[in-house]
Every structure is written in C-alpha cells, then in structure tokens.
Amino acid sequence: CLDMVSASPNKKGGVAMKQVFKMFVFPILMVVLFSFPAFSEQQQEFTGKIVGVNCFLHDLDCNSDMYEFYHLQFEPDFVLLIGKDKHYMLPNVPRDVKVRIAGETVTVTGNTSKLELGINVESLKLNGKVVWSKELQRKKLYEESQRYGGN
C-alpha cells in the first residue's frame, strides 16, 4: 500500500500524478469499464460462412471440399465469415455444432459484443432450419433432467 507521507512530491509539492492515477483513477476506470454488459441488447441477423479460425487467420482457401478431410479436428475453433474481412467468433455455440456445419452458409441471430468480436448466439440456422439455439439447449437439458429423475 502506498504511504502518502513517504510519497515523493513533484515540483509543485503534491503527490506525483502517476501515483494518484494508480491509486484512484485506474481502479475507478476499471470498475466503470467492466460494469457495462459484454453484449449489446439488440438482436441482429447475420449471414455468412462457418470457417476454421486457422483458415481465416492464415488466409487459406478453405473451400467446402477441404471440410471432407481430417484437418477439421485440428481447428481450435470456427468463425462466422461475412465477406472477405468481417468475421465473428461464436463463443456460446459448442465446437461440435460448428464442426458439423463447417464450410456451410448459415444465418445467425444474436447480439454482438461491445467490441464486435463475437456474437452471443440465440439461434443458428442452416438452409432455414434451426440447427442450434438456446431454446433447444434448454429443452434438451430439461428432457435429460426428467430422464434421470429430475422434478
């Protein structure tokens, strides 16, 4: 902890601004920054192609034929690619779902993050059919809990 008495004064006789920033401004700034919600409130619809993150980052031609090969197991994650440069992470969609639809054009409904790096997905559609959604997950969880003696 900083002792204000032993703090070295600056030329004007006060505590150095760097120390004041560390003690007061920085913590307040962090509280304000992290108090905002991570995702925006308004849901939007995005249409794009699911591609491996390595294919996107290394600018590889990952056309749909590549997805028939074993390299999918080495992709750490997948992104929704819109156009050539715009992409979003889909952090709440399980990897196994993304693997099954890799190389396909999908429609995602959800909220973008404040920094627009990811989408909090509500539903994911392939050819107009919902292949994953929060509601489907809730129903599946409820059915499994009933099967194993839940009330």
mmCIF file of N, CA and C in Angstrom, residues 22-108:
data_model
loop_
_atom_site.group_PDB
_atom_site.id
_atom_site.type_symbol
_atom_site.label_atom_id
_atom_site.label_comp_id
_atom_site.label_asym_id
_atom_site.label_seq_id
_atom_site.Cartn_x
_atom_site.Cartn_y
_atom_site.Cartn_z
ATOM 1 N N LYS A 22 -2.546 5.602 -10.274
ATOM 2 C CA LYS A 22 -2.546 4.204 -9.831
ATOM 3 C C LYS A 22 -3.516 3.975 -8.684
ATOM 4 N N MET A 23 -3.602 4.919 -7.775
ATOM 5 C CA MET A 23 -4.410 4.734 -6.573
ATOM 6 C C MET A 23 -5.897 4.983 -6.804
ATOM 7 N N PHE A 24 -6.250 5.963 -7.612
ATOM 8 C CA PHE A 24 -7.643 6.373 -7.703
ATOM 9 C C PHE A 24 -8.256 6.238 -9.096
ATOM 10 N N VAL A 25 -7.620 6.810 -10.070
ATOM 11 C CA VAL A 25 -8.210 6.882 -11.409
ATOM 12 C C VAL A 25 -8.302 5.501 -12.056
ATOM 13 N N PHE A 26 -7.233 4.736 -12.026
ATOM 14 C CA PHE A 26 -7.224 3.425 -12.667
ATOM 15 C C PHE A 26 -8.283 2.483 -12.086
ATOM 16 N N PRO A 27 -8.384 2.326 -10.762
ATOM 17 C CA PRO A 27 -9.436 1.439 -10.230
ATOM 18 C C PRO A 27 -10.854 1.894 -10.598
ATOM 19 N N ILE A 28 -11.098 3.188 -10.560
ATOM 20 C CA ILE A 28 -12.435 3.696 -10.927
ATOM 21 C C ILE A 28 -12.702 3.427 -12.397
ATOM 22 N N LEU A 29 -11.706 3.633 -13.234
ATOM 23 C CA LEU A 29 -11.841 3.377 -14.660
ATOM 24 C C LEU A 29 -12.157 1.911 -14.930
ATOM 25 N N MET A 30 -11.502 1.008 -14.230
ATOM 26 C CA MET A 30 -11.731 -0.425 -14.407
ATOM 27 C C MET A 30 -13.148 -0.815 -13.974
ATOM 28 N N VAL A 31 -13.629 -0.265 -12.872
ATOM 29 C CA VAL A 31 -14.987 -0.560 -12.402
ATOM 30 C C VAL A 31 -16.009 -0.094 -13.432
ATOM 31 N N VAL A 32 -15.830 1.101 -13.943
ATOM 32 C CA VAL A 32 -16.756 1.631 -14.947
ATOM 33 C C VAL A 32 -16.717 0.793 -16.213
ATOM 34 N N LEU A 33 -15.527 0.432 -16.666
ATOM 35 C CA LEU A 33 -15.367 -0.336 -17.894
ATOM 36 C C LEU A 33 -16.038 -1.702 -17.796
ATOM 37 N N PHE A 34 -15.849 -2.398 -16.684
ATOM 38 C CA PHE A 34 -16.388 -3.746 -16.545
ATOM 39 C C PHE A 34 -17.824 -3.778 -16.044
ATOM 40 N N SER A 35 -18.410 -2.639 -15.754
ATOM 41 C CA SER A 35 -19.799 -2.635 -15.300
ATOM 42 C C SER A 35 -20.778 -2.640 -16.467
ATOM 43 N N PHE A 36 -20.304 -2.369 -17.668
ATOM 44 C CA PHE A 36 -21.178 -2.405 -18.839
ATOM 45 C C PHE A 36 -21.370 -3.843 -19.295
ATOM 46 N N PRO A 37 -22.548 -4.163 -19.841
ATOM 47 C CA PRO A 37 -22.754 -5.536 -20.319
ATOM 48 C C PRO A 37 -21.818 -5.841 -21.485
ATOM 49 N N ALA A 38 -21.440 -7.113 -21.592
ATOM 50 C CA ALA A 38 -20.486 -7.514 -22.624
ATOM 51 C C ALA A 38 -21.109 -7.508 -24.012
ATOM 52 N N PHE A 39 -22.396 -7.788 -24.108
ATOM 53 C CA PHE A 39 -23.056 -7.853 -25.402
ATOM 54 C C PHE A 39 -24.145 -6.800 -25.493
ATOM 55 N N SER A 40 -24.401 -6.312 -26.705
ATOM 56 C CA SER A 40 -25.447 -5.327 -26.907
ATOM 57 C C SER A 40 -26.818 -5.966 -26.694
ATOM 58 N N GLU A 41 -27.810 -5.140 -26.464
ATOM 59 C CA GLU A 41 -29.149 -5.635 -26.165
ATOM 60 C C GLU A 41 -29.943 -5.997 -27.421
ATOM 61 N N GLN A 42 -29.684 -5.327 -28.516
ATOM 62 C CA GLN A 42 -30.470 -5.524 -29.728
ATOM 63 C C GLN A 42 -29.970 -6.729 -30.523
ATOM 64 N N GLN A 43 -30.889 -7.652 -30.824
ATOM 65 C CA GLN A 43 -30.518 -8.819 -31.625
ATOM 66 C C GLN A 43 -30.488 -8.450 -33.103
ATOM 67 N N GLN A 44 -29.539 -9.055 -33.793
ATOM 68 C CA GLN A 44 -29.387 -8.833 -35.221
ATOM 69 C C GLN A 44 -29.273 -10.177 -35.912
ATOM 70 N N GLU A 45 -29.417 -10.145 -37.223
ATOM 71 C CA GLU A 45 -29.278 -11.359 -38.025
ATOM 72 C C GLU A 45 -28.064 -11.210 -38.928
ATOM 73 N N PHE A 46 -27.225 -12.254 -38.948
ATOM 74 C CA PHE A 46 -26.001 -12.260 -39.739
ATOM 75 C C PHE A 46 -25.989 -13.499 -40.613
ATOM 76 N N THR A 47 -25.609 -13.335 -41.869
ATOM 77 C CA THR A 47 -25.484 -14.472 -42.772
ATOM 78 C C THR A 47 -24.043 -14.538 -43.257
ATOM 79 N N GLY A 48 -23.452 -15.717 -43.126
ATOM 80 C CA GLY A 48 -22.071 -15.895 -43.533
ATOM 81 C C GLY A 48 -21.707 -17.359 -43.545
ATOM 82 N N LYS A 49 -20.442 -17.619 -43.758
ATOM 83 C CA LYS A 49 -19.934 -18.982 -43.880
ATOM 84 C C LYS A 49 -19.132 -19.347 -42.631
ATOM 85 N N ILE A 50 -19.328 -20.556 -42.133
ATOM 86 C CA ILE A 50 -18.558 -21.047 -40.996
ATOM 87 C C ILE A 50 -17.228 -21.592 -41.521
ATOM 88 N N VAL A 51 -16.122 -20.988 -41.076
ATOM 89 C CA VAL A 51 -14.793 -21.434 -41.494
ATOM 90 C C VAL A 51 -13.910 -21.606 -40.268
ATOM 91 N N GLY A 52 -12.906 -22.441 -40.403
ATOM 92 C CA GLY A 52 -11.947 -22.637 -39.323
ATOM 93 C C GLY A 52 -11.176 -21.363 -39.056
ATOM 94 N N VAL A 53 -10.891 -21.133 -37.790
ATOM 95 C CA VAL A 53 -10.191 -19.911 -37.420
ATOM 96 C C VAL A 53 -8.783 -19.874 -38.019
ATOM 97 N N ASN A 54 -8.127 -21.027 -38.133
ATOM 98 C CA ASN A 54 -6.803 -21.050 -38.764
ATOM 99 C C ASN A 54 -6.890 -20.722 -40.251
ATOM 100 N N CYS A 55 -7.924 -21.214 -40.911
ATOM 101 C CA CYS A 55 -8.120 -20.881 -42.327
ATOM 102 C C CYS A 55 -8.296 -19.378 -42.491
ATOM 103 N N PHE A 56 -9.050 -18.773 -41.585
ATOM 104 C CA PHE A 56 -9.273 -17.340 -41.668
ATOM 105 C C PHE A 56 -8.008 -16.552 -41.345
ATOM 106 N N LEU A 57 -7.351 -16.889 -40.238
ATOM 107 C CA LEU A 57 -6.185 -16.121 -39.798
ATOM 108 C C LEU A 57 -5.009 -16.226 -40.752
ATOM 109 N N HIS A 58 -4.845 -17.395 -41.385
ATOM 110 C CA HIS A 58 -3.711 -17.600 -42.284
ATOM 111 C C HIS A 58 -4.084 -17.416 -43.748
ATOM 112 N N ASP A 59 -5.285 -16.909 -43.975
ATOM 113 C CA ASP A 59 -5.766 -16.593 -45.320
ATOM 114 C C ASP A 59 -5.637 -17.791 -46.264
ATOM 115 N N LEU A 60 -6.055 -18.965 -45.775
ATOM 116 C CA LEU A 60 -6.029 -20.177 -46.590
ATOM 117 C C LEU A 60 -7.342 -20.317 -47.342
ATOM 118 N N ASP A 61 -7.290 -20.939 -48.494
ATOM 119 C CA ASP A 61 -8.501 -21.182 -49.259
ATOM 120 C C ASP A 61 -9.178 -22.428 -48.690
ATOM 121 N N CYS A 62 -10.077 -22.235 -47.775
ATOM 122 C CA CYS A 62 -10.760 -23.355 -47.121
ATOM 123 C C CYS A 62 -12.149 -23.499 -47.736
ATOM 124 N N ASN A 63 -12.181 -23.948 -48.973
ATOM 125 C CA ASN A 63 -13.475 -24.151 -49.615
ATOM 126 C C ASN A 63 -14.149 -25.384 -49.030
ATOM 127 N N SER A 64 -15.368 -25.629 -49.414
ATOM 128 C CA SER A 64 -16.145 -26.708 -48.798
ATOM 129 C C SER A 64 -15.539 -28.087 -49.021
ATOM 130 N N ASP A 65 -14.748 -28.273 -50.093
ATOM 131 C CA ASP A 65 -14.125 -29.575 -50.325
ATOM 132 C C ASP A 65 -13.123 -29.929 -49.220
ATOM 133 N N MET A 66 -12.469 -28.919 -48.667
ATOM 134 C CA MET A 66 -11.489 -29.181 -47.613
ATOM 135 C C MET A 66 -12.143 -29.760 -46.371
ATOM 136 N N TYR A 67 -13.416 -29.464 -46.167
ATOM 137 C CA TYR A 67 -14.079 -29.893 -44.942
ATOM 138 C C TYR A 67 -14.414 -31.378 -44.952
ATOM 139 N N GLU A 68 -14.116 -32.058 -46.031
ATOM 140 C CA GLU A 68 -14.298 -33.501 -46.060
ATOM 141 C C GLU A 68 -13.075 -34.212 -45.495
ATOM 142 N N PHE A 69 -12.021 -33.474 -45.242
ATOM 143 C CA PHE A 69 -10.774 -34.074 -44.799
ATOM 144 C C PHE A 69 -10.590 -33.950 -43.296
ATOM 145 N N TYR A 70 -9.564 -34.590 -42.800
ATOM 146 C CA TYR A 70 -9.302 -34.700 -41.374
ATOM 147 C C TYR A 70 -8.880 -33.404 -40.697
ATOM 148 N N HIS A 71 -8.532 -32.357 -41.460
ATOM 149 C CA HIS A 71 -7.970 -31.166 -40.832
ATOM 150 C C HIS A 71 -8.939 -30.476 -39.882
ATOM 151 N N LEU A 72 -10.215 -30.793 -39.967
ATOM 152 C CA LEU A 72 -11.183 -30.175 -39.060
ATOM 153 C C LEU A 72 -10.868 -30.464 -37.604
ATOM 154 N N GLN A 73 -10.340 -31.632 -37.336
ATOM 155 C CA GLN A 73 -10.046 -31.980 -35.950
ATOM 156 C C GLN A 73 -8.917 -31.133 -35.372
ATOM 157 N N PHE A 74 -8.135 -30.476 -36.227
ATOM 158 C CA PHE A 74 -7.043 -29.637 -35.754
ATOM 159 C C PHE A 74 -7.434 -28.161 -35.651
ATOM 160 N N GLU A 75 -8.633 -27.820 -36.093
ATOM 161 C CA GLU A 75 -9.092 -26.439 -35.960
ATOM 162 C C GLU A 75 -9.517 -26.208 -34.504
ATOM 163 N N PRO A 76 -8.913 -25.224 -33.838
ATOM 164 C CA PRO A 76 -9.278 -24.981 -32.441
ATOM 165 C C PRO A 76 -10.674 -24.375 -32.286
ATOM 166 N N ASP A 77 -11.114 -23.624 -33.284
ATOM 167 C CA ASP A 77 -12.435 -23.002 -33.233
ATOM 168 C C ASP A 77 -12.820 -22.582 -34.641
ATOM 169 N N PHE A 78 -14.018 -22.055 -34.765
ATOM 170 C CA PHE A 78 -14.550 -21.637 -36.059
ATOM 171 C C PHE A 78 -15.143 -20.244 -35.930
ATOM 172 N N VAL A 79 -15.180 -19.530 -37.045
ATOM 173 C CA VAL A 79 -15.732 -18.180 -37.058
ATOM 174 C C VAL A 79 -16.809 -18.083 -38.127
ATOM 175 N N LEU A 80 -17.671 -17.091 -37.959
ATOM 176 C CA LEU A 80 -18.651 -16.751 -38.979
ATOM 177 C C LEU A 80 -18.003 -15.700 -39.861
ATOM 178 N N LEU A 81 -17.727 -16.045 -41.105
ATOM 179 C CA LEU A 81 -17.059 -15.152 -42.042
ATOM 180 C C LEU A 81 -18.103 -14.486 -42.924
ATOM 181 N N ILE A 82 -18.110 -13.163 -42.879
ATOM 182 C CA ILE A 82 -19.046 -12.379 -43.690
ATOM 183 C C ILE A 82 -18.205 -11.564 -44.662
ATOM 184 N N GLY A 83 -18.325 -11.857 -45.936
ATOM 185 C CA GLY A 83 -17.471 -11.207 -46.924
ATOM 186 C C GLY A 83 -16.055 -11.751 -46.815
ATOM 187 N N LYS A 84 -15.077 -10.904 -47.144
ATOM 188 C CA LYS A 84 -13.684 -11.362 -47.098
ATOM 189 C C LYS A 84 -12.993 -11.034 -45.780
ATOM 190 N N ASP A 85 -13.417 -9.952 -45.118
ATOM 191 C CA ASP A 85 -12.674 -9.489 -43.953
ATOM 192 C C ASP A 85 -13.455 -9.482 -42.646
ATOM 193 N N LYS A 86 -14.758 -9.441 -42.694
ATOM 194 C CA LYS A 86 -15.558 -9.347 -41.464
ATOM 195 C C LYS A 86 -15.809 -10.738 -40.902
ATOM 196 N N HIS A 87 -15.498 -10.907 -39.633
ATOM 197 C CA HIS A 87 -15.718 -12.211 -39.001
ATOM 198 C C HIS A 87 -16.167 -12.018 -37.554
ATOM 199 N N TYR A 88 -16.839 -13.015 -37.039
ATOM 200 C CA TYR A 88 -17.289 -13.010 -35.652
ATOM 201 C C TYR A 88 -17.010 -14.375 -35.036
ATOM 202 N N MET A 89 -16.585 -14.364 -33.779
ATOM 203 C CA MET A 89 -16.498 -15.596 -33.004
ATOM 204 C C MET A 89 -17.908 -15.939 -32.532
ATOM 205 N N LEU A 90 -18.170 -17.207 -32.308
ATOM 206 C CA LEU A 90 -19.467 -17.663 -31.807
ATOM 207 C C LEU A 90 -19.206 -18.421 -30.500
ATOM 208 N N PRO A 91 -18.904 -17.695 -29.417
ATOM 209 C CA PRO A 91 -18.397 -18.346 -28.205
ATOM 210 C C PRO A 91 -19.378 -19.257 -27.487
ATOM 211 N N ASN A 92 -20.681 -19.037 -27.633
ATOM 212 C CA ASN A 92 -21.613 -19.882 -26.884
ATOM 213 C C ASN A 92 -22.160 -21.049 -27.706
ATOM 214 N N VAL A 93 -21.709 -21.208 -28.942
ATOM 215 C CA VAL A 93 -22.100 -22.363 -29.754
ATOM 216 C C VAL A 93 -21.034 -23.440 -29.572
ATOM 217 N N PRO A 94 -21.438 -24.657 -29.199
ATOM 218 C CA PRO A 94 -20.450 -25.719 -28.985
ATOM 219 C C PRO A 94 -19.638 -26.022 -30.248
ATOM 220 N N ARG A 95 -18.398 -26.403 -30.044
ATOM 221 C CA ARG A 95 -17.496 -26.687 -31.165
ATOM 222 C C ARG A 95 -18.036 -27.796 -32.055
ATOM 223 N N ASP A 96 -18.639 -28.836 -31.468
ATOM 224 C CA ASP A 96 -19.128 -29.949 -32.286
ATOM 225 C C ASP A 96 -20.218 -29.508 -33.258
ATOM 226 N N VAL A 97 -21.011 -28.521 -32.889
ATOM 227 C CA VAL A 97 -22.025 -27.983 -33.807
ATOM 228 C C VAL A 97 -21.339 -27.263 -34.958
ATOM 229 N N LYS A 98 -20.323 -26.469 -34.630
ATOM 230 C CA LYS A 98 -19.604 -25.714 -35.662
ATOM 231 C C LYS A 98 -18.857 -26.651 -36.624
ATOM 232 N N VAL A 99 -18.336 -27.758 -36.108
ATOM 233 C CA VAL A 99 -17.647 -28.729 -36.961
ATOM 234 C C VAL A 99 -18.616 -29.317 -37.985
ATOM 235 N N ARG A 100 -19.822 -29.654 -37.539
ATOM 236 C CA ARG A 100 -20.806 -30.281 -38.440
ATOM 237 C C ARG A 100 -21.258 -29.352 -39.563
ATOM 238 N N ILE A 101 -21.212 -28.031 -39.320
ATOM 239 C CA ILE A 101 -21.694 -27.094 -40.344
ATOM 240 C C ILE A 101 -20.551 -26.306 -40.983
ATOM 241 N N ALA A 102 -19.312 -26.730 -40.749
ATOM 242 C CA ALA A 102 -18.154 -26.042 -41.332
ATOM 243 C C ALA A 102 -18.245 -26.039 -42.847
ATOM 244 N N GLY A 103 -17.947 -24.893 -43.430
ATOM 245 C CA GLY A 103 -17.983 -24.747 -44.877
ATOM 246 C C GLY A 103 -19.353 -24.380 -45.415
ATOM 247 N N GLU A 104 -20.361 -24.348 -44.549
ATOM 248 C CA GLU A 104 -21.733 -24.053 -44.977
ATOM 249 C C GLU A 104 -22.069 -22.590 -44.715
ATOM 250 N N THR A 105 -23.008 -22.072 -45.486
ATOM 251 C CA THR A 105 -23.529 -20.731 -45.261
ATOM 252 C C THR A 105 -24.696 -20.835 -44.290
ATOM 253 N N VAL A 106 -24.621 -20.056 -43.208
ATOM 254 C CA VAL A 106 -25.618 -20.119 -42.146
ATOM 255 C C VAL A 106 -26.149 -18.728 -41.834
ATOM 256 N N THR A 107 -27.259 -18.702 -41.107
ATOM 257 C CA THR A 107 -27.823 -17.450 -40.608
ATOM 258 C C THR A 107 -27.811 -17.515 -39.090
ATOM 259 N N VAL A 108 -27.211 -16.501 -38.475
ATOM 260 C CA VAL A 108 -27.072 -16.434 -37.025
ATOM 261 C C VAL A 108 -27.881 -15.256 -36.513
#
